[in-house]
mmCIF file of C-alpha atoms in Angstrom:
data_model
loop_
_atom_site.group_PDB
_atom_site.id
_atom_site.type_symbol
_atom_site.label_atom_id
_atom_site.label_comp_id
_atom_site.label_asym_id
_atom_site.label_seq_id
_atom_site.Cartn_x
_atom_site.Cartn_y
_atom_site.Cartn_z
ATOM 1 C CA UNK A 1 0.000 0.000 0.000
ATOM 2 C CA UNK A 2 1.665 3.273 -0.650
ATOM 3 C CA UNK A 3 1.946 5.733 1.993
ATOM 4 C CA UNK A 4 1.252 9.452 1.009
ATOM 5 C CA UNK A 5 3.913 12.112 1.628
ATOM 6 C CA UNK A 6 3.103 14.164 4.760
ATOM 7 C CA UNK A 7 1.505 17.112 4.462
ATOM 8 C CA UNK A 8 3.455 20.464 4.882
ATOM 9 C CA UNK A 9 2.582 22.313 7.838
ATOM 10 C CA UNK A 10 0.806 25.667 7.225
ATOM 11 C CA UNK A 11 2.358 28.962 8.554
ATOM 12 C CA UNK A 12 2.310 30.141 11.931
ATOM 13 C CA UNK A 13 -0.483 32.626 12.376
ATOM 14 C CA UNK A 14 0.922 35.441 14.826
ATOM 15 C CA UNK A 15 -1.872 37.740 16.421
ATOM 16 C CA UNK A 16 -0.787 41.443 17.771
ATOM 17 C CA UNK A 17 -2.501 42.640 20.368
ATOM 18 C CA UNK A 18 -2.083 45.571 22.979
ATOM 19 C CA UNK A 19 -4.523 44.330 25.912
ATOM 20 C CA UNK A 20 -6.193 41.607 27.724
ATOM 21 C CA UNK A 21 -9.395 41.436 25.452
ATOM 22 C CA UNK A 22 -7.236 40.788 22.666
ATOM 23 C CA UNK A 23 -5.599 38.075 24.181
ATOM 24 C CA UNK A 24 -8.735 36.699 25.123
ATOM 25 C CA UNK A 25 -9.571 36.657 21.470
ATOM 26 C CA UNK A 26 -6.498 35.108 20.275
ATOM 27 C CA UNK A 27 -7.000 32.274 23.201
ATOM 28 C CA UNK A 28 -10.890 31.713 21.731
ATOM 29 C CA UNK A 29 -9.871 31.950 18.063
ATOM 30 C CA UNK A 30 -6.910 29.124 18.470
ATOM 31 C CA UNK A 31 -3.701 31.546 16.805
ATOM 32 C CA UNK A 32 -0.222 29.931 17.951
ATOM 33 C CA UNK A 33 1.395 32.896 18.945
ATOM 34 C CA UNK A 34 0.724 36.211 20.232
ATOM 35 C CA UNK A 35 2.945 39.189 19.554
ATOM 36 C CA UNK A 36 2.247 41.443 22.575
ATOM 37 C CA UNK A 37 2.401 45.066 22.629
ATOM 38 C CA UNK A 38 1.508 48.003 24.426
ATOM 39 C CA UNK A 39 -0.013 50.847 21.974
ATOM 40 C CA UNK A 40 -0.505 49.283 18.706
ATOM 41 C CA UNK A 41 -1.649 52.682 17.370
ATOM 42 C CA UNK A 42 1.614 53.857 17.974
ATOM 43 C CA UNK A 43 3.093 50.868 16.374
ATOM 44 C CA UNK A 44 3.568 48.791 19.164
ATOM 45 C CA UNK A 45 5.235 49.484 22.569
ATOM 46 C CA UNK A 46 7.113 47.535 25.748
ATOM 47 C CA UNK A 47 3.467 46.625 27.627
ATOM 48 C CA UNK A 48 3.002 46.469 30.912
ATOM 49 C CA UNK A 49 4.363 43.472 33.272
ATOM 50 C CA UNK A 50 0.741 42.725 34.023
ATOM 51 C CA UNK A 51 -0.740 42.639 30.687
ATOM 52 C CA UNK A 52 2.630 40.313 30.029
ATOM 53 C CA UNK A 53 1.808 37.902 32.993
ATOM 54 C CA UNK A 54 -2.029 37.640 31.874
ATOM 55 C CA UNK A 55 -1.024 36.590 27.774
ATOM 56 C CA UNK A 56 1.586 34.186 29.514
ATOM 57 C CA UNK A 57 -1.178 32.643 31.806
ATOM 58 C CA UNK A 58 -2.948 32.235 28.618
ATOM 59 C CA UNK A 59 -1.075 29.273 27.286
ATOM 60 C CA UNK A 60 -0.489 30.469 23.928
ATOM 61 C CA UNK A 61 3.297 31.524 23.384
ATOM 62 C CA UNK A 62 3.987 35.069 23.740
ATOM 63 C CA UNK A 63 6.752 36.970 22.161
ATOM 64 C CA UNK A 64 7.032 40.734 23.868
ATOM 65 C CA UNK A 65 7.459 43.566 22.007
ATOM 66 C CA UNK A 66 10.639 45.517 23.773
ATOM 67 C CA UNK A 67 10.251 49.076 22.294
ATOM 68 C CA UNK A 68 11.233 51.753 25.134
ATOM 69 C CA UNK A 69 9.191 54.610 22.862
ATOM 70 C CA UNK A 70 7.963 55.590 19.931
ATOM 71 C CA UNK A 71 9.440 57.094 16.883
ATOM 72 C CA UNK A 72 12.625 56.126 15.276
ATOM 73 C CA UNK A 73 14.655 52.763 16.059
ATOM 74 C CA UNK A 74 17.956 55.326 16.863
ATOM 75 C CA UNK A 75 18.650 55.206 20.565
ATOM 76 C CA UNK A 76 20.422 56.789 23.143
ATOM 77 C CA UNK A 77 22.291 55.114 25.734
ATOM 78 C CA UNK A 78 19.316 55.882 28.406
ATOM 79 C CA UNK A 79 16.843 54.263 25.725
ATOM 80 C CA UNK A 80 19.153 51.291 25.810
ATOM 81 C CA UNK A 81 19.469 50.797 29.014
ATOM 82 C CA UNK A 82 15.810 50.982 29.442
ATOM 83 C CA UNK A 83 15.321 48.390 26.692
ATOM 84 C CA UNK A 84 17.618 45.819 27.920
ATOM 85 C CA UNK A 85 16.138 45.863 31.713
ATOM 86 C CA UNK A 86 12.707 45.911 29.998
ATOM 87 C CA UNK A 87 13.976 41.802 27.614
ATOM 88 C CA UNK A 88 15.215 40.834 31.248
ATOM 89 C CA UNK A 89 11.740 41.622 32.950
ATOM 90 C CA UNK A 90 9.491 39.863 30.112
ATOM 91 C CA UNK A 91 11.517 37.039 30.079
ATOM 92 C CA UNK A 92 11.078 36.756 33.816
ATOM 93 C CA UNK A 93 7.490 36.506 33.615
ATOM 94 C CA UNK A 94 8.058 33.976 31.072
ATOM 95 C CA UNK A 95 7.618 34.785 27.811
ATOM 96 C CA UNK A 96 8.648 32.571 24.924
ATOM 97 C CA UNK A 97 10.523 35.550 23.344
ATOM 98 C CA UNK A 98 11.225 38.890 22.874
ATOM 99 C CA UNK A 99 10.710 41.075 19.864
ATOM 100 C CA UNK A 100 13.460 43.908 18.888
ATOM 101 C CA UNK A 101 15.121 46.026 16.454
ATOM 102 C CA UNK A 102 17.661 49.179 16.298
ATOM 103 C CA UNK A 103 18.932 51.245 13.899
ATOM 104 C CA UNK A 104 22.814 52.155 13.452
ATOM 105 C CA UNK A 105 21.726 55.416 10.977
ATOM 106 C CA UNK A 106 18.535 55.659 8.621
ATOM 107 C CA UNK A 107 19.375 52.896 6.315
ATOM 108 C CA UNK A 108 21.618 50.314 8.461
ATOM 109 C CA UNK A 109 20.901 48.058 11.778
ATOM 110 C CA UNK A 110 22.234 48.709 15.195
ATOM 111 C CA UNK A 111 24.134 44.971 14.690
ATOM 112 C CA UNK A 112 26.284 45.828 17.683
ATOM 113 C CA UNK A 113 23.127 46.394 19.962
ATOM 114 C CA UNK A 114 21.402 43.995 18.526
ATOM 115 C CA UNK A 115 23.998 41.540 19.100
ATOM 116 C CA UNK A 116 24.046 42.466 22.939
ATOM 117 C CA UNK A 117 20.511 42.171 22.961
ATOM 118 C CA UNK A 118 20.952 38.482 21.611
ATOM 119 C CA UNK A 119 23.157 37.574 24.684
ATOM 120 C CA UNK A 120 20.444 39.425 27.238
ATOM 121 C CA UNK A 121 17.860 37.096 25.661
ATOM 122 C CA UNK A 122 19.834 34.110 26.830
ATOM 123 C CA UNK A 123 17.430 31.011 25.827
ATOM 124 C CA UNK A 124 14.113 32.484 24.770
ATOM 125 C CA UNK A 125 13.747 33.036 20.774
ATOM 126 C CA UNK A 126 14.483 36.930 19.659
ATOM 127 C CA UNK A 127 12.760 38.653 16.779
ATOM 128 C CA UNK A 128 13.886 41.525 14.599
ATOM 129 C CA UNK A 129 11.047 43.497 13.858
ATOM 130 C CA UNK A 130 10.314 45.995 11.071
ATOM 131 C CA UNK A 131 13.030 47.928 11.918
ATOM 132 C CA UNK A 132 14.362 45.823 9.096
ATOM 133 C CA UNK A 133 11.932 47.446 6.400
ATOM 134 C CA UNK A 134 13.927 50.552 6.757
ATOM 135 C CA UNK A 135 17.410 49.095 5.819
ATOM 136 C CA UNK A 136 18.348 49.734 2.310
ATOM 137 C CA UNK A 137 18.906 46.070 1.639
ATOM 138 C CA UNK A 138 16.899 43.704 3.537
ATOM 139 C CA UNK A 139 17.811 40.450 1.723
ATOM 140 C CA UNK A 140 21.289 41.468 2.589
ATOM 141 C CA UNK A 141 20.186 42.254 6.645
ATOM 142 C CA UNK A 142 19.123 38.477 6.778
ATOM 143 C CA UNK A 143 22.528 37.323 6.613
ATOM 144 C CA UNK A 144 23.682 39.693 8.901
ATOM 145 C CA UNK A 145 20.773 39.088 11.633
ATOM 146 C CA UNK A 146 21.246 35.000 11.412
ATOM 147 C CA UNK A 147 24.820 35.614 11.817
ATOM 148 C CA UNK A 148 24.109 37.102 15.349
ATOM 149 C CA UNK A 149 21.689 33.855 16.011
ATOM 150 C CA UNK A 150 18.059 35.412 15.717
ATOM 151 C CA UNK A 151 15.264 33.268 15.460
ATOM 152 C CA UNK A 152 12.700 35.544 13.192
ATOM 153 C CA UNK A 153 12.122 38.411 11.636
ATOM 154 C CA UNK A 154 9.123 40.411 10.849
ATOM 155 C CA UNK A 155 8.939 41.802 7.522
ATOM 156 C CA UNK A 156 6.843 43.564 4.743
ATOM 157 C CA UNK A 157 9.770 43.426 2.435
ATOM 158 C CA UNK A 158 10.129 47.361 2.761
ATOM 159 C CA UNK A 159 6.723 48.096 1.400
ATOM 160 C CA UNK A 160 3.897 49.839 2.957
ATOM 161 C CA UNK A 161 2.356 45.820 2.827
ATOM 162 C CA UNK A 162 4.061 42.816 3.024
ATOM 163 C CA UNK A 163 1.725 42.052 -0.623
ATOM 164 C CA UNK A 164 3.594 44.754 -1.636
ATOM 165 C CA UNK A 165 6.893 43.430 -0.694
ATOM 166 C CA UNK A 166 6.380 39.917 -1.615
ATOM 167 C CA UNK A 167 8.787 39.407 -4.015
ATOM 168 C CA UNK A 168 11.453 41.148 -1.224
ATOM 169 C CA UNK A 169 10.022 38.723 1.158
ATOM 170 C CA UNK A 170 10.522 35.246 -0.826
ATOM 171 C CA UNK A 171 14.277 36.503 -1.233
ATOM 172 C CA UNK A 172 14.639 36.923 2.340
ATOM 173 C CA UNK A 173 13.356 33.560 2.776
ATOM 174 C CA UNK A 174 15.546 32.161 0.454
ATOM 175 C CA UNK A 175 18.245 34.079 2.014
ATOM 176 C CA UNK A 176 17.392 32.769 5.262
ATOM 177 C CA UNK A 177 17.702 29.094 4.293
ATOM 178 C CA UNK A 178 16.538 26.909 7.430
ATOM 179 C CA UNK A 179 18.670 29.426 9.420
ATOM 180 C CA UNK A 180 15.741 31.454 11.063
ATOM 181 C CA UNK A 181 12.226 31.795 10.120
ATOM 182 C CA UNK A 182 10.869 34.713 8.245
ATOM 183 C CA UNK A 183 7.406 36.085 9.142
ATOM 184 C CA UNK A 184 5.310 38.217 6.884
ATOM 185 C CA UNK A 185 3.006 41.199 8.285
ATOM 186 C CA UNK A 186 1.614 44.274 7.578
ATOM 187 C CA UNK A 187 -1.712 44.399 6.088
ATOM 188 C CA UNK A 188 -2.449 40.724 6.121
ATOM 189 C CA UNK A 189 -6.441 39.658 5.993
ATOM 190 C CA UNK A 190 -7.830 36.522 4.985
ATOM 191 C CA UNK A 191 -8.185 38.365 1.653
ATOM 192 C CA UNK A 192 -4.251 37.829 0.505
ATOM 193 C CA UNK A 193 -3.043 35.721 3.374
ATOM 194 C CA UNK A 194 -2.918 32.321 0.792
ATOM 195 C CA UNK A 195 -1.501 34.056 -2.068
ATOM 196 C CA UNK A 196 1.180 35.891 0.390
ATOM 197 C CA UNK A 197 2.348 32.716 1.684
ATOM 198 C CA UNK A 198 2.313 31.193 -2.229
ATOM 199 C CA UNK A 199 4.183 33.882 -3.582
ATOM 200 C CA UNK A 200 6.679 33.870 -0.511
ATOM 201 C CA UNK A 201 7.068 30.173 1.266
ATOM 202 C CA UNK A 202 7.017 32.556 4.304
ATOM 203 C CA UNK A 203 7.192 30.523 8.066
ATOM 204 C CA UNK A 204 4.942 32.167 9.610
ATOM 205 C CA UNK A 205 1.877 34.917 8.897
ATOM 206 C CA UNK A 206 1.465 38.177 11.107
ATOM 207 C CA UNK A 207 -1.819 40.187 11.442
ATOM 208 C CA UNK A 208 -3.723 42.166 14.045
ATOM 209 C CA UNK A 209 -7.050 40.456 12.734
ATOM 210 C CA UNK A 210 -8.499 43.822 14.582
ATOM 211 C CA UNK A 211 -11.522 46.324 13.459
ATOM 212 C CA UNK A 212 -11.323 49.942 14.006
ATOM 213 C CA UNK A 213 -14.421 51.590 16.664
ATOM 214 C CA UNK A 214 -14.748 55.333 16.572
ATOM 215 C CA UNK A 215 -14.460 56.348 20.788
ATOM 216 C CA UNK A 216 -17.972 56.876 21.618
ATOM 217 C CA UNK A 217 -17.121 60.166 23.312
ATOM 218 C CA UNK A 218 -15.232 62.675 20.734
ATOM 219 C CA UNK A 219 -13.273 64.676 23.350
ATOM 220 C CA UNK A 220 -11.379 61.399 23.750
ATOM 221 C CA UNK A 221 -9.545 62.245 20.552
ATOM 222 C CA UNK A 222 -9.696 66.274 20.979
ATOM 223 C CA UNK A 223 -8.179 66.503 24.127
ATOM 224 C CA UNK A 224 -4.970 64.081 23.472
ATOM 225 C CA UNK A 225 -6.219 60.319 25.009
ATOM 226 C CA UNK A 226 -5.784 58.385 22.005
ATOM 227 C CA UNK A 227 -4.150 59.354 18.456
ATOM 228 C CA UNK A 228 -6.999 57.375 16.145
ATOM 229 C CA UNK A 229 -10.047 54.976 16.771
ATOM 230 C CA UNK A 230 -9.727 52.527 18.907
ATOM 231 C CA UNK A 231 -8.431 48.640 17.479
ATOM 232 C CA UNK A 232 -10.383 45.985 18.819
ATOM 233 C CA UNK A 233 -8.992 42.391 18.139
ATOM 234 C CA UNK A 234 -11.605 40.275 16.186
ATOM 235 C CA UNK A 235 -12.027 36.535 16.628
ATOM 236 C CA UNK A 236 -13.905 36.267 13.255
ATOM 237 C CA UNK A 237 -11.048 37.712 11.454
ATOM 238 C CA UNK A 238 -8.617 35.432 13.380
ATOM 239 C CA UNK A 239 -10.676 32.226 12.246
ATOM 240 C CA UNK A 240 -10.936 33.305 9.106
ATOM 241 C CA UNK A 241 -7.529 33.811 8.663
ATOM 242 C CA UNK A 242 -6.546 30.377 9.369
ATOM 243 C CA UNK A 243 -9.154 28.980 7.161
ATOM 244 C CA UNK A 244 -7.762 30.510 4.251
ATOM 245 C CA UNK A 245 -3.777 29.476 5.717
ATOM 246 C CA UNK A 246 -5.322 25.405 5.624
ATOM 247 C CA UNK A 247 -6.349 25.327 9.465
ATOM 248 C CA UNK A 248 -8.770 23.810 11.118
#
């Protein structure tokens, strides 16, 4: 009787969120990993030790955005330092990783700090994030980045959208070669997750899977409490998602 091949294993599906409903989403929708952030609006921030503790509790593995402020990925030796106490913290509340990135000027990586963040990390998997969509040659940064033994990086290929950037992003996966896993985000929906991953052979898939709410109260925008409407984390989005990456 002959035995059929095994079947590839889809993509990881990565969910960012910034707060405890969202992980409580990811946990009902079935994701396999949350990216955890504080202020997605701005990005995506260090969040809180308690938000941290209640995605760990959830099971799921978390990998913890480290980003001491927003802006640029240029920092100062106080930014640093705050940065590299911040990867000891997360990974003492037990998180399966830590997500980073720093710039040396406005087209190359920090590889020296991000090489001492590497060693701070110890045993948990570390990320470069889209730090790397700024560099003027990300094929050429993958080399460099699995040199200093990263695990993953997040990447739209430069683009706005990582459908944009897919023909960047399935050269930095064949650049990558086994070494570490690429991930593609920005913009993914269950609308171009399949072809993404087709036109890439990316490891794993990134998305917030959220829908924008207007505040209900306008002076919540006009007097400075939040910079846009509000994300909210959608479990339909999630599942859908997976259905079109071959999940269950």
């Amino acid at each position: 009787m002959a035995i059929s091949p095994a079947r590839p294993r889809p993509p990881l599906l990565e969910i960012c969120v910034d707060d405890a409903a969202g992980v409580d989403a990811v946990v009902a929708a079935g994701a396999d990993r949350i990216e955890l952030c504080g202020a997605l609006g701005l990005g995506g921030l260090t969040p809180s030790e308690a938000l941290v503790a209640h995605a760990v509790a959830s099971g799921i593995p978390v990998h913890a955005m480290v980003r001491p402020r927003d802006g640029d990925f240029r920092y100062d030796a106080a930014d640093v330092a705050l940065a590299t106490e911040e990867i000891r913290r997360m990974i003492a509340h037990g998180v399966a990783g830590v997500v980073v990135g720093a710039m040396a000027d406005d087209r190359r990586l920090d590889l020296d700090l991000l090489a001492r963040w590497r060693d701070v990390a110890k045993d948990v998997a570390i990320v470069l994030h889209r730090a790397v969509d700024l560099v003027s040659d990300p094929v050429a940064a993958v080399e460099a980045v699995a040199g200093l033994g990263y695990d993953h990086i997040l990447t739209s290929g430069g683009a706005l959208t990582a459908e944009q950037g897919a023909p960047v992003i399935a050269r930095m996966v064949a650049a990558a070669r086994g070494r570490l896993s690429i991930i593609g985000g920005a913009g993914v929906s269950a609308d171009n997750v399949a072809l993404l991953i087709a036109r890439t052979g990316v490891d794993a898939v990134h998305a917030s899977a959220s829908i924008r709410e207007q505040w209900g109260d306008p002076r919540i925008g006009d007097m400075g409490f939040a910079t846009g409407p509000r994300r909210r984390t959608s479990v339909e989005k999630i599942v859908a998602i997976r259905q079109e990456i071959g999940e269950e």
